[in-house]
Short mmCIF file of C-alpha atoms and ligand atoms in Angstrom, two decimals:
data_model
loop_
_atom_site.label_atom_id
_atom_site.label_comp_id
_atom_site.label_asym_id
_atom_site.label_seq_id
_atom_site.Cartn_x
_atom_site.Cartn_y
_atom_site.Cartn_z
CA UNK A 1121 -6.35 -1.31 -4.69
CA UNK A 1122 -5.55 -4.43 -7.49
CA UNK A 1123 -7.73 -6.91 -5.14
CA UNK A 1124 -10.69 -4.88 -4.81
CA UNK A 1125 -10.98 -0.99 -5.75
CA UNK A 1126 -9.91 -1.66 -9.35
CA UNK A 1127 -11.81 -4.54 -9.93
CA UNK A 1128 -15.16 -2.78 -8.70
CA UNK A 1129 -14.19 0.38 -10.56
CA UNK A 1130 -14.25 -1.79 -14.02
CA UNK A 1131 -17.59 -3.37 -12.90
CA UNK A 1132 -19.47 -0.12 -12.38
CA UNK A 1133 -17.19 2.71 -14.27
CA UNK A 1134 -15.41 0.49 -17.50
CA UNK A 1135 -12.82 0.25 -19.19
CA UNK A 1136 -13.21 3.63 -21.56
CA UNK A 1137 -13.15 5.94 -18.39
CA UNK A 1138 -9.61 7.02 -16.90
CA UNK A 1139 -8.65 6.08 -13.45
CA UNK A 1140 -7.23 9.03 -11.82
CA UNK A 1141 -5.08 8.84 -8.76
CA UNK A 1142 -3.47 11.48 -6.82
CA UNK A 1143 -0.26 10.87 -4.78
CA UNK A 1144 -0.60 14.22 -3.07
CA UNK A 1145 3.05 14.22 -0.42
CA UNK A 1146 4.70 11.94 -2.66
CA UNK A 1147 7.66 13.12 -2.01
CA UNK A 1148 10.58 11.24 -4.02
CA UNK A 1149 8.48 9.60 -5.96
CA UNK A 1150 8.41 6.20 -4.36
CA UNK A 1151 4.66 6.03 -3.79
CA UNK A 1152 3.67 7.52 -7.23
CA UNK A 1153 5.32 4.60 -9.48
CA UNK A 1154 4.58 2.39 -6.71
CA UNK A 1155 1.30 2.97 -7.89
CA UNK A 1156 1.87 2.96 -11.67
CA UNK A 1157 3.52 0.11 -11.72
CA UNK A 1158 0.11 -1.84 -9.87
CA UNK A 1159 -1.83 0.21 -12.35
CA UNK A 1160 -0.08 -1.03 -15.32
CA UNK A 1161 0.00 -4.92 -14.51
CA UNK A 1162 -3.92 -3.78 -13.67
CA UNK A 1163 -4.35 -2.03 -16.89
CA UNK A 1164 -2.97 -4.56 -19.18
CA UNK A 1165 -5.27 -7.02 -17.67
CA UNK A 1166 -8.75 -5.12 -18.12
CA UNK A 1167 -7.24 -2.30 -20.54
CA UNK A 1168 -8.16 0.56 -19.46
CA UNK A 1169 -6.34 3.74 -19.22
CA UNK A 1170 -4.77 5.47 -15.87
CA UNK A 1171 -2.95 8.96 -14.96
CA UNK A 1172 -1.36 9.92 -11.65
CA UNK A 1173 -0.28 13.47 -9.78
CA UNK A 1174 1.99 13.85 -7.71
CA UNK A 1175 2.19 16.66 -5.83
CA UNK A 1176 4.78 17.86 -2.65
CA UNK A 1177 5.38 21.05 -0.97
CA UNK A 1178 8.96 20.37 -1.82
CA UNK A 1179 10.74 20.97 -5.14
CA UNK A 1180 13.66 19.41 -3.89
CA UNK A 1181 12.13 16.11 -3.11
CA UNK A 1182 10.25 16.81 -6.62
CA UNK A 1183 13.17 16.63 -8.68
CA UNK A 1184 14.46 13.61 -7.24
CA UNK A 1185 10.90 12.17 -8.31
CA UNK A 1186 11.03 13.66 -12.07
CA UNK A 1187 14.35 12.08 -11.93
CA UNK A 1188 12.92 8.81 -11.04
CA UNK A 1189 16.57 7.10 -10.15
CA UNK A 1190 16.95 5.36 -6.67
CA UNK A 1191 19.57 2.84 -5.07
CA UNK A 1192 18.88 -0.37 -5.72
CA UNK A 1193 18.54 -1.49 -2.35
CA UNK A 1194 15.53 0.35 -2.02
CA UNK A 1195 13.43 -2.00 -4.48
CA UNK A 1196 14.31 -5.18 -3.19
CA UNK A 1197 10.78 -5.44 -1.48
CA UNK A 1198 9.53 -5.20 -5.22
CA UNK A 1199 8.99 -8.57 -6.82
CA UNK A 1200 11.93 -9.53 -9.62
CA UNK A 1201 9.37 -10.17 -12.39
CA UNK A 1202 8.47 -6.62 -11.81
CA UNK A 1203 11.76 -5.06 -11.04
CA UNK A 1204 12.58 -6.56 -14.69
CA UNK A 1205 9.52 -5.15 -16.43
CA UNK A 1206 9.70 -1.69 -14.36
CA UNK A 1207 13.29 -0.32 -13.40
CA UNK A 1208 16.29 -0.05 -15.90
CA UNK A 1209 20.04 -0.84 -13.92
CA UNK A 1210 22.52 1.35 -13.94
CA UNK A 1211 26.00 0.51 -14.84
CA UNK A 1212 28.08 1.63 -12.03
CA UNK A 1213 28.65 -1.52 -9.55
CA UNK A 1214 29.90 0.76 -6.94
CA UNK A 1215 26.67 2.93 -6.20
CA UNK A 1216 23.83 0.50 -7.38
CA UNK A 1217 21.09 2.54 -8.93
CA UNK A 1218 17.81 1.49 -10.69
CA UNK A 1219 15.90 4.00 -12.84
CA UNK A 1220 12.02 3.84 -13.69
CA UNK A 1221 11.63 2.90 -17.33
CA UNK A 1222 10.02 6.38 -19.27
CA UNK A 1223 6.90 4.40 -20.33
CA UNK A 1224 5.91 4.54 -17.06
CA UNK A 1225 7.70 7.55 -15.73
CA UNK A 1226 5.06 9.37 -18.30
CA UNK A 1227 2.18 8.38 -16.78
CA UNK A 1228 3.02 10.46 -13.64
CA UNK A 1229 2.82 14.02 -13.94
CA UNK A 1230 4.49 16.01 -10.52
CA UNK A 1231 3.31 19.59 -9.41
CA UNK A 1232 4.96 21.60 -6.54
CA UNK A 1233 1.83 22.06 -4.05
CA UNK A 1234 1.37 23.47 -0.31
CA UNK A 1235 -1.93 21.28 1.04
CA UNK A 1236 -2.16 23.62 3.90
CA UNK A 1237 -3.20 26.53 0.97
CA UNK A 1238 -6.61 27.87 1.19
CA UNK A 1239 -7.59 26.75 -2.75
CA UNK A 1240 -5.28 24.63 -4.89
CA UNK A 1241 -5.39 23.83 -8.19
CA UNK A 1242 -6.08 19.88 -9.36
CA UNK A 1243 -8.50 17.71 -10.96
CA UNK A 1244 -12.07 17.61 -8.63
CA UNK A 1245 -12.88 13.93 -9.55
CA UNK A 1246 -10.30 11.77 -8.47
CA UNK A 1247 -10.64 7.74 -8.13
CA UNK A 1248 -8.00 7.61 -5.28
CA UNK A 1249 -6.28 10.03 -3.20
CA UNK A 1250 -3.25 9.13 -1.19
CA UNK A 1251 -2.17 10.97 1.60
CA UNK A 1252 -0.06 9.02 3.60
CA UNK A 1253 2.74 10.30 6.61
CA UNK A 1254 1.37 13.39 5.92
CA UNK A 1255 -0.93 14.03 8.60
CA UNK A 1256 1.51 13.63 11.45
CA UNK A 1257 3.18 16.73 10.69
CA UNK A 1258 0.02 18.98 11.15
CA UNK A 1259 -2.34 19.88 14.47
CA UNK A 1260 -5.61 17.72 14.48
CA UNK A 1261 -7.53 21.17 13.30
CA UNK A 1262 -5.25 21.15 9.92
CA UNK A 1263 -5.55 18.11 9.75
CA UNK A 1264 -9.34 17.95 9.18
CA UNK A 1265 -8.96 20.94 7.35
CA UNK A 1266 -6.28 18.97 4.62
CA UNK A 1267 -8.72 16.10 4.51
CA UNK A 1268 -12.02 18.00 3.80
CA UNK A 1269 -10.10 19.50 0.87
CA UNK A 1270 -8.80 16.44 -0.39
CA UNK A 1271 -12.46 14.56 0.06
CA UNK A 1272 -13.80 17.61 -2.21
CA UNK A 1273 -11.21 16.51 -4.53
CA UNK A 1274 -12.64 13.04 -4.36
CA UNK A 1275 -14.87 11.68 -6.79
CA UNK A 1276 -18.31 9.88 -4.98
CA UNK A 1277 -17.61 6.43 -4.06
CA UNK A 1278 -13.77 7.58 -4.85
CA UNK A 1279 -11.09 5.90 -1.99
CA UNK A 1280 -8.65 8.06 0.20
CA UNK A 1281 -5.54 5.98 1.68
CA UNK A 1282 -3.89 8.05 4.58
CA UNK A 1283 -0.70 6.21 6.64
CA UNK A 1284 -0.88 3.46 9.09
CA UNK A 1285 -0.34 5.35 12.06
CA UNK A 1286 -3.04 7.93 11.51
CA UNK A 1287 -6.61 8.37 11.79
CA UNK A 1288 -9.62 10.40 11.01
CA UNK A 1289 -11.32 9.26 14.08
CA UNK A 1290 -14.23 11.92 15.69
CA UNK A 1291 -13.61 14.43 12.54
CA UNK A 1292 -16.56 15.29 10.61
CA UNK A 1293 -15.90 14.69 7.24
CA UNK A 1294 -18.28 13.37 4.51
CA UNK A 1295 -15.70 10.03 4.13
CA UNK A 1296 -17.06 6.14 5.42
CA UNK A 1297 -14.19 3.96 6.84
CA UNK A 1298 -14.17 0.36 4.80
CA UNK A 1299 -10.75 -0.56 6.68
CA UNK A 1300 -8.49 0.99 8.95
CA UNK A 1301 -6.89 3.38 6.65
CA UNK A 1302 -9.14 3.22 3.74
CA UNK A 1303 -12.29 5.50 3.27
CA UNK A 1304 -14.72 6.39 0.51
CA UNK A 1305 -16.13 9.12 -0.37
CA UNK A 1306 -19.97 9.48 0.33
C1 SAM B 223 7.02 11.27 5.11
S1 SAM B 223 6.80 11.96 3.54
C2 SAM B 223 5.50 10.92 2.91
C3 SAM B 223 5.84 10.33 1.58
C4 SAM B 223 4.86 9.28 1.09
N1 SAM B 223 3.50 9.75 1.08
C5 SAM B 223 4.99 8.02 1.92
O1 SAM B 223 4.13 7.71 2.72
O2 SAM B 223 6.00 7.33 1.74
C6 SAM B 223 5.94 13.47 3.89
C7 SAM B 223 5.96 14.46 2.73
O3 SAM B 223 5.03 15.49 2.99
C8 SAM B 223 5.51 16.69 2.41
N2 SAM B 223 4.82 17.84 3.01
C9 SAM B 223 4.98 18.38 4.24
N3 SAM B 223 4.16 19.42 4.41
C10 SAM B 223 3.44 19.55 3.25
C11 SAM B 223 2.43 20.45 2.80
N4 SAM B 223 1.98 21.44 3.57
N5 SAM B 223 1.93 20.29 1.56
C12 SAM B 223 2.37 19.28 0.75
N6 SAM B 223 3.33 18.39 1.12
C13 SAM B 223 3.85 18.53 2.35
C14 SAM B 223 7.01 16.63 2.72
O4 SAM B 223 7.75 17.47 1.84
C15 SAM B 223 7.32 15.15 2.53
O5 SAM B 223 7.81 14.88 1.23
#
């Protein structure tokens, strides 16, 4: 996404369009800043501007995401230049917790939302869907079913990520594979 997707979308799109990216099981949250925080070191290098969804069939999960407050254990794989610039500490030493800083908690907006409904209701021209460790959970006839939706969703030449141990493979869906888990819209 920082290497190559952003840096082509500037090329052909520029800087005064949005970049739109929908985190659509994102669970607790995890994923969705875990995007944010790429798009902001991204953004304040090109400047442009960036939202995100985030959407889960669970409103459980949801609130722990609006909440935005893990253990800090669970960000040591993020570097410590942005750990400083992206998480605020708590101040209990006994339970460790970080929270995202509200700058960039705002720039993720979270809506409770079943992907195996018929129609749901989001923004058709996305720049990047993720939908990763979702698929597992679903037959391979839902699960082409969840993707076509999502491609519609997709803006042309827009990317879908889905998880490392999945695969689209033999489903007809209008998406081109450019690596093993990444496909673009066509
Ligand atoms: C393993 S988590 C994936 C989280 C994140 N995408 C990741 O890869 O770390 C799977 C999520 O899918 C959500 N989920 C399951 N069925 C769903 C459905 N029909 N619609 C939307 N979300 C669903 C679950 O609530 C759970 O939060």
């Amino acid at each position: 996404m920082s290497e190559e997707i952003i840096p082509h979308w500037m090329l052909t799109r520029g800087p005064s369009k949005s970049f739109k990216v929908w985190s659509a099981a994102c669970s607790t949250g995890e994923e969705p800043y875990t995007i944010a925080m790429v798009l902001q070191d991204a953004s304040a290098r090109y400047g442009f501007d960036y939202r995100i969804v985030g959407s889960d069939i669970s409103t459980k999960a949801l609130q722990k995401a609006v909440d935005a407050i893990y253990k800090e254990s669970a960000i040591s794989v993020i570097s410590m230049e942005m750990r400083k610039r992206y998480f605020l500490r708590g101040k209990d030493k006994t339970f460790p917790r970080v929270r995202i800083i509200p700058s960039l908690r705002s720039k993720v907006q979270f809506k409770r939302l079943n992907l195996m409904d018929n129609i749901f209701e989001t923004d058709p021209a996305f720049d990047l869907i993720f939908c990763r460790n979702l698929l597992i959970y679903f037959d391979r006839t839902t699960q082409e079913a969840v993707l076509r939706k999502l491609a519609a969703k997709l803006r042309l030449g827009g990317y879908l990520f889905i998880g490392h141990s999945e695969s689209i493979y033999s489903m007809n869906l209008p998406l081109r594979q450019i690596r093993p888990t990444i496909f673009q819209r066509e």
